[in-house]
XYZ file of C-alpha atoms in Angstrom:
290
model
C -24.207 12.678 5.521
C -22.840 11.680 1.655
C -19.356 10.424 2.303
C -16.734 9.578 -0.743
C -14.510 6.936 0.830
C -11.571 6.205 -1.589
C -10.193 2.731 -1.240
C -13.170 1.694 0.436
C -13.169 -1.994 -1.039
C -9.606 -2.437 0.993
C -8.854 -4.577 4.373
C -8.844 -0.738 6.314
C -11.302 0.693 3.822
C -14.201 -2.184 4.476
C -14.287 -0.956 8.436
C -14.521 2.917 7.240
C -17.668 2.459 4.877
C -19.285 -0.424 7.246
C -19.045 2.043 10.276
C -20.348 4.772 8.126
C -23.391 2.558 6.728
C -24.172 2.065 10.845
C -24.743 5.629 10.877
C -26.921 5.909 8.656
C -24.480 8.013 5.597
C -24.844 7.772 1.978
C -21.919 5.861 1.225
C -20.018 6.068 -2.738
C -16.798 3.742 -2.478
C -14.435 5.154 -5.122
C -11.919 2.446 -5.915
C -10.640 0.825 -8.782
C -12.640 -2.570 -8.953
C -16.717 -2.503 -7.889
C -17.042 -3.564 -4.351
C -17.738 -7.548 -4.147
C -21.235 -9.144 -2.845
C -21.286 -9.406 0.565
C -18.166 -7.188 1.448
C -20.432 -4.423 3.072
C -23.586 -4.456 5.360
C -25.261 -2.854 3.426
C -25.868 -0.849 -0.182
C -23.028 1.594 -1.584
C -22.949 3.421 -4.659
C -19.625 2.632 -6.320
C -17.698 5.222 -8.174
C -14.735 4.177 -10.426
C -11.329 5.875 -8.409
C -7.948 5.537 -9.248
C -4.728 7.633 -7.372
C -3.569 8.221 -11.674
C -6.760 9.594 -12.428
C -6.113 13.211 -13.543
C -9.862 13.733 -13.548
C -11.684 12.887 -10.092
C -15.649 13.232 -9.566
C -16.670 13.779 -5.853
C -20.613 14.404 -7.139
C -22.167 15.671 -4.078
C -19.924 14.584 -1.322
C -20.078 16.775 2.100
C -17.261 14.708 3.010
C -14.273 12.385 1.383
C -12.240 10.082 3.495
C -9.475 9.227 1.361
C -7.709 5.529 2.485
C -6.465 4.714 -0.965
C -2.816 3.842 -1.286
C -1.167 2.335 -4.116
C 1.679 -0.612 -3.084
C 3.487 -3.579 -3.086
C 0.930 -5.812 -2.380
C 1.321 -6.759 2.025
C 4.171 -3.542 2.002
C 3.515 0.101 2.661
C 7.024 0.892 3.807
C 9.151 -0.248 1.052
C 6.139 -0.153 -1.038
C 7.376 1.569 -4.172
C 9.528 -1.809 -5.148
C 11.830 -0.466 -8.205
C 9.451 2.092 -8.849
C 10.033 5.084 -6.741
C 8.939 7.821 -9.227
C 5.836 6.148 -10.069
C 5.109 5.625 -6.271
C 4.733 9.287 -5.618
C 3.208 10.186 -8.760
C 0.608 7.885 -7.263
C 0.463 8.351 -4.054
C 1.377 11.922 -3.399
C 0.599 13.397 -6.500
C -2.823 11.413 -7.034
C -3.842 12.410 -3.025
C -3.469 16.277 -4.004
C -5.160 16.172 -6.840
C -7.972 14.721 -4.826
C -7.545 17.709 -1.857
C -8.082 19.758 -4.688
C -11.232 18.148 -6.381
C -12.746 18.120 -2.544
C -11.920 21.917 -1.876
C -14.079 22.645 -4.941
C -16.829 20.883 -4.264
C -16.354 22.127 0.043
C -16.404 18.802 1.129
C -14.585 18.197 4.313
C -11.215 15.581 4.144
C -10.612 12.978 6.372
C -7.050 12.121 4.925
C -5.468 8.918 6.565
C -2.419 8.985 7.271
C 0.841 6.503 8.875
C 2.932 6.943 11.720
C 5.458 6.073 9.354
C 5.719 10.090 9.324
C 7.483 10.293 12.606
C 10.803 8.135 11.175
C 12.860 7.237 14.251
C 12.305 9.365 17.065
C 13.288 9.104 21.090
C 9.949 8.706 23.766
C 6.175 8.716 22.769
C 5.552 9.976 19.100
C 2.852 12.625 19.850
C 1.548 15.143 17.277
C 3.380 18.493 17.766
C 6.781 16.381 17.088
C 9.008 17.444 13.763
C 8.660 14.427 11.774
C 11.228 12.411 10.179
C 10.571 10.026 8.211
C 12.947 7.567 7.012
C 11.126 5.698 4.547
C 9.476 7.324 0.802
C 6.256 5.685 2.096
C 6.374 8.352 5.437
C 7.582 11.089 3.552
C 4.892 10.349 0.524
C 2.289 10.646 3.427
C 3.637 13.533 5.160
C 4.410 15.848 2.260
C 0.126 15.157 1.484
C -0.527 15.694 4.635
C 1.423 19.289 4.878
C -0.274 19.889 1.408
C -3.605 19.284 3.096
C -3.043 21.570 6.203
C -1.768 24.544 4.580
C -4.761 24.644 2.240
C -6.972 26.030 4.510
C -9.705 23.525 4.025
C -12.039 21.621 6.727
C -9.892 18.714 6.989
C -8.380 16.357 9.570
C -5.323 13.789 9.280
C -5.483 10.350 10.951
C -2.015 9.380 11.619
C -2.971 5.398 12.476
C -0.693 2.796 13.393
C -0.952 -1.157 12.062
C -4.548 -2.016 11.584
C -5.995 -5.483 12.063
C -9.370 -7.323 12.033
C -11.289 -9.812 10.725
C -11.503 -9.949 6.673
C -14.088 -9.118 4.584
C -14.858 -11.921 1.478
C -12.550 -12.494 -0.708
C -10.385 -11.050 1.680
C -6.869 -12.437 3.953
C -6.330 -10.805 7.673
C -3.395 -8.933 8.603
C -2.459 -11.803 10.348
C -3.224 -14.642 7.830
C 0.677 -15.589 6.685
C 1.672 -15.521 10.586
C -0.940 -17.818 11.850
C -0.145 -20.006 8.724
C 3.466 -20.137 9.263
C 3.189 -20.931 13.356
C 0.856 -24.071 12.236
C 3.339 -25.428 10.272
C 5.905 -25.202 12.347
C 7.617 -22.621 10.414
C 10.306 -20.431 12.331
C 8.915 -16.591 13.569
C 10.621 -13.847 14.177
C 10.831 -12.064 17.432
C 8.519 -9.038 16.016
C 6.628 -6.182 18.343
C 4.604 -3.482 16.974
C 1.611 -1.563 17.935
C -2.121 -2.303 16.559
C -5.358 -0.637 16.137
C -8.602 -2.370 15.519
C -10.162 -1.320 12.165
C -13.699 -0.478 13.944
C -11.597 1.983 16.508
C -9.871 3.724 13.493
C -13.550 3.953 11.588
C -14.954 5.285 14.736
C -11.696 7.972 15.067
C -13.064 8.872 11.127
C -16.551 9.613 12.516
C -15.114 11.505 14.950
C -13.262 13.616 12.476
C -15.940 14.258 10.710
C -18.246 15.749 13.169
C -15.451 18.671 12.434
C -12.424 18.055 14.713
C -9.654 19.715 12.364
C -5.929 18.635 12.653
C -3.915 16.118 13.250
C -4.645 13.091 15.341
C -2.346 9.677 16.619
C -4.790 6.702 16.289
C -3.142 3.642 17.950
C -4.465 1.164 20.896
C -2.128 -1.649 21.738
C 1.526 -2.450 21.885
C 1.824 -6.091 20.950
C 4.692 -8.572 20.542
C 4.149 -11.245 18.006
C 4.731 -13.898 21.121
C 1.847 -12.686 22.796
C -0.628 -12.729 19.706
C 0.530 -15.710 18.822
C 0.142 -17.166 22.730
C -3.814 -16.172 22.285
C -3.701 -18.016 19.111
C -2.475 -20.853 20.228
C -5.198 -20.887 23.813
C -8.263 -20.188 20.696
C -7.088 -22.918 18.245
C -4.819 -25.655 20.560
C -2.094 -25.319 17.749
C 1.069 -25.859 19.424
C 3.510 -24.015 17.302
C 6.866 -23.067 17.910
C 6.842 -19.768 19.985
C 9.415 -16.792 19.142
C 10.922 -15.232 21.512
C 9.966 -11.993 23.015
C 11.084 -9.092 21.164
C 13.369 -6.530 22.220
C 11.191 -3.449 22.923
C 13.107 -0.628 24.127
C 13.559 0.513 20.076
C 10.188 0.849 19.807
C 8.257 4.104 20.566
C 4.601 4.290 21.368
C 2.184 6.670 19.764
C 0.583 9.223 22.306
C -3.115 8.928 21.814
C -4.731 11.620 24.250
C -5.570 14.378 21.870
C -7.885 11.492 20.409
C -9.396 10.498 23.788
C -9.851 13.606 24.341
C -13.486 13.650 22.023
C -14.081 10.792 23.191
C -12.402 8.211 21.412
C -11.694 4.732 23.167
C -10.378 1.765 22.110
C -11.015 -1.692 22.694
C -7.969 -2.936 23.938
C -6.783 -6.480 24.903
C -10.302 -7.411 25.211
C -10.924 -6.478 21.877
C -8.084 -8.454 20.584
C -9.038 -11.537 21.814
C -12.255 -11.043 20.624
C -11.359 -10.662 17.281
C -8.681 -13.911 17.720
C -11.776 -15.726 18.186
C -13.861 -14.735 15.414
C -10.755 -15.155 12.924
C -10.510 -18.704 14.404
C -13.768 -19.260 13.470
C -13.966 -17.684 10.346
C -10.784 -20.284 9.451
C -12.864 -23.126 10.600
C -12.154 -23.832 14.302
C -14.810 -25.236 16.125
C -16.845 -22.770 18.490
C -15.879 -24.892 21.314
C -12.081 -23.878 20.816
C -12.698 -20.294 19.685
């Protein structure tokens, strides 16, 4: 398969195009900067992409997966800064303009998407709820995402939660001021949230585009800052100053069987750990504590 990915040179991006070179795809990363040595495992044809662009070449794509977002750099909600009107222009404005480029050309859309659409809801966020979102950056994604549906083209939306992983060259981990901050000694804030692994999202986009139109909740693990940073601390032997466990009962989950339901499973605590330990290494820990 030829697959556009836009933003493919990003922390989220790196896992989409590395998951699609495993599979064997003609990968073109359209993105604003050429993709640096090493950052992929293996060749990509690079296509300059920006979200301004009024003129957008998809060449002979079968399929575009479009993770480009434009931001404050480390904020998606709260994102646009000062700059609200240039934020959708962007974001919204620039992702339509690509729907339209791909419905064209027929090439199927993989459009990912936030749970920052739901906005503040009571129980499990599953995807038949009315969204509200309380933030430009979930009502940026949602009003693309409406766009996208009502178009009539082969398309699917990944509504994905935080995504974390190791980092590419040249680039930080999700993670990267935390762990920094808990070695020095610096206070944390009590902070829970829920994760996905970039490799589970990627393989949620290959499972979108073997055709499974609609919408689609891609999240794996509720986890409270305490606890990731209690795994840190057992990989690295930094004893930091723990926060205390945060108050979950605000914080809604994201319902996730539609997803299992092809076939999709995530990696879970296992996973996590996993990944702990290669970050530790990556920063330098010995093997023996990693």
């Amino acid at each position: 398969m030829r697959i556009a990915v836009t933003g493919g040179t990003g922390l989220v991006g790196r896992f989409i195009v590395n998951e699609a070179l495993a599979a064997g795809d003609q990968v073109t990363v359209m993105s604003r900067h050429s993709p640096a040595p090493g950052l992929f495992d293996g060749d990509v044809r690079h296509s300059h992409y920006d979200l301004a662009a009024k003129r957008i070449e998809l060449c002979d794509a079968d399929a575009v997966v479009h993770a480009a977002f434009s931001h404050i750099p480390g904020r998606y909600r709260g994102g646009e800064g000062d700059d609200a009107e240039g934020f959708l222009r962007r974001n919204l404005d620039g992702s339509l303009r690509l729907f339209e480029a791909a419905a064209q050309t027929a090439a199927r859309v993989v459009f990912l998407s936030s749970r920052a659409v739901y906005g503040p809801q009571p129980g499990m966020l599953s995807e038949d709820m009315i969204c509200a979102p309380d933030t430009l950056y979930g009502e940026a994604k949602l009003a693309a995402e409406q766009t996208l549906l009502a178009s009539g083209q082969a398309a699917t939306v990944l509504r994905a939660t935080g995504v974390y992983g190791p980092a590419g060259p040249g680039q930080q981990h999700k993670w990267a001021d935390l762990f920094e901050d808990f070695g020095k000694g610096a206070p944390v804030a009590p902070r829970i949230g829920s994760e996905v692994h970039g490799d589970d999202l990627a393989h949620a986009v290959r499972l979108a585009l073997s055709g499974a139109d609609g919408v689609y909740n891609v999240s794996d693990l509720l986890l409270d800052r305490r606890s990731l940073l209690e795994i840190w601390q057992e990989v690295t032997g930094i004893q930091g100053e723990l926060p205390a466990q945060a108050d979950s009962s605000d914080f809604n989950e994201m319902n996730t069987d539609r997803l299992k339901s092809l076939g999709w499973q995530p990696g879970g605590l296992t996973l996590l750990r996993r990944t702990v330990r290669q970050i530790a290494a990556d920063s330098g820990f010995p093997p023996s504590a990693a």
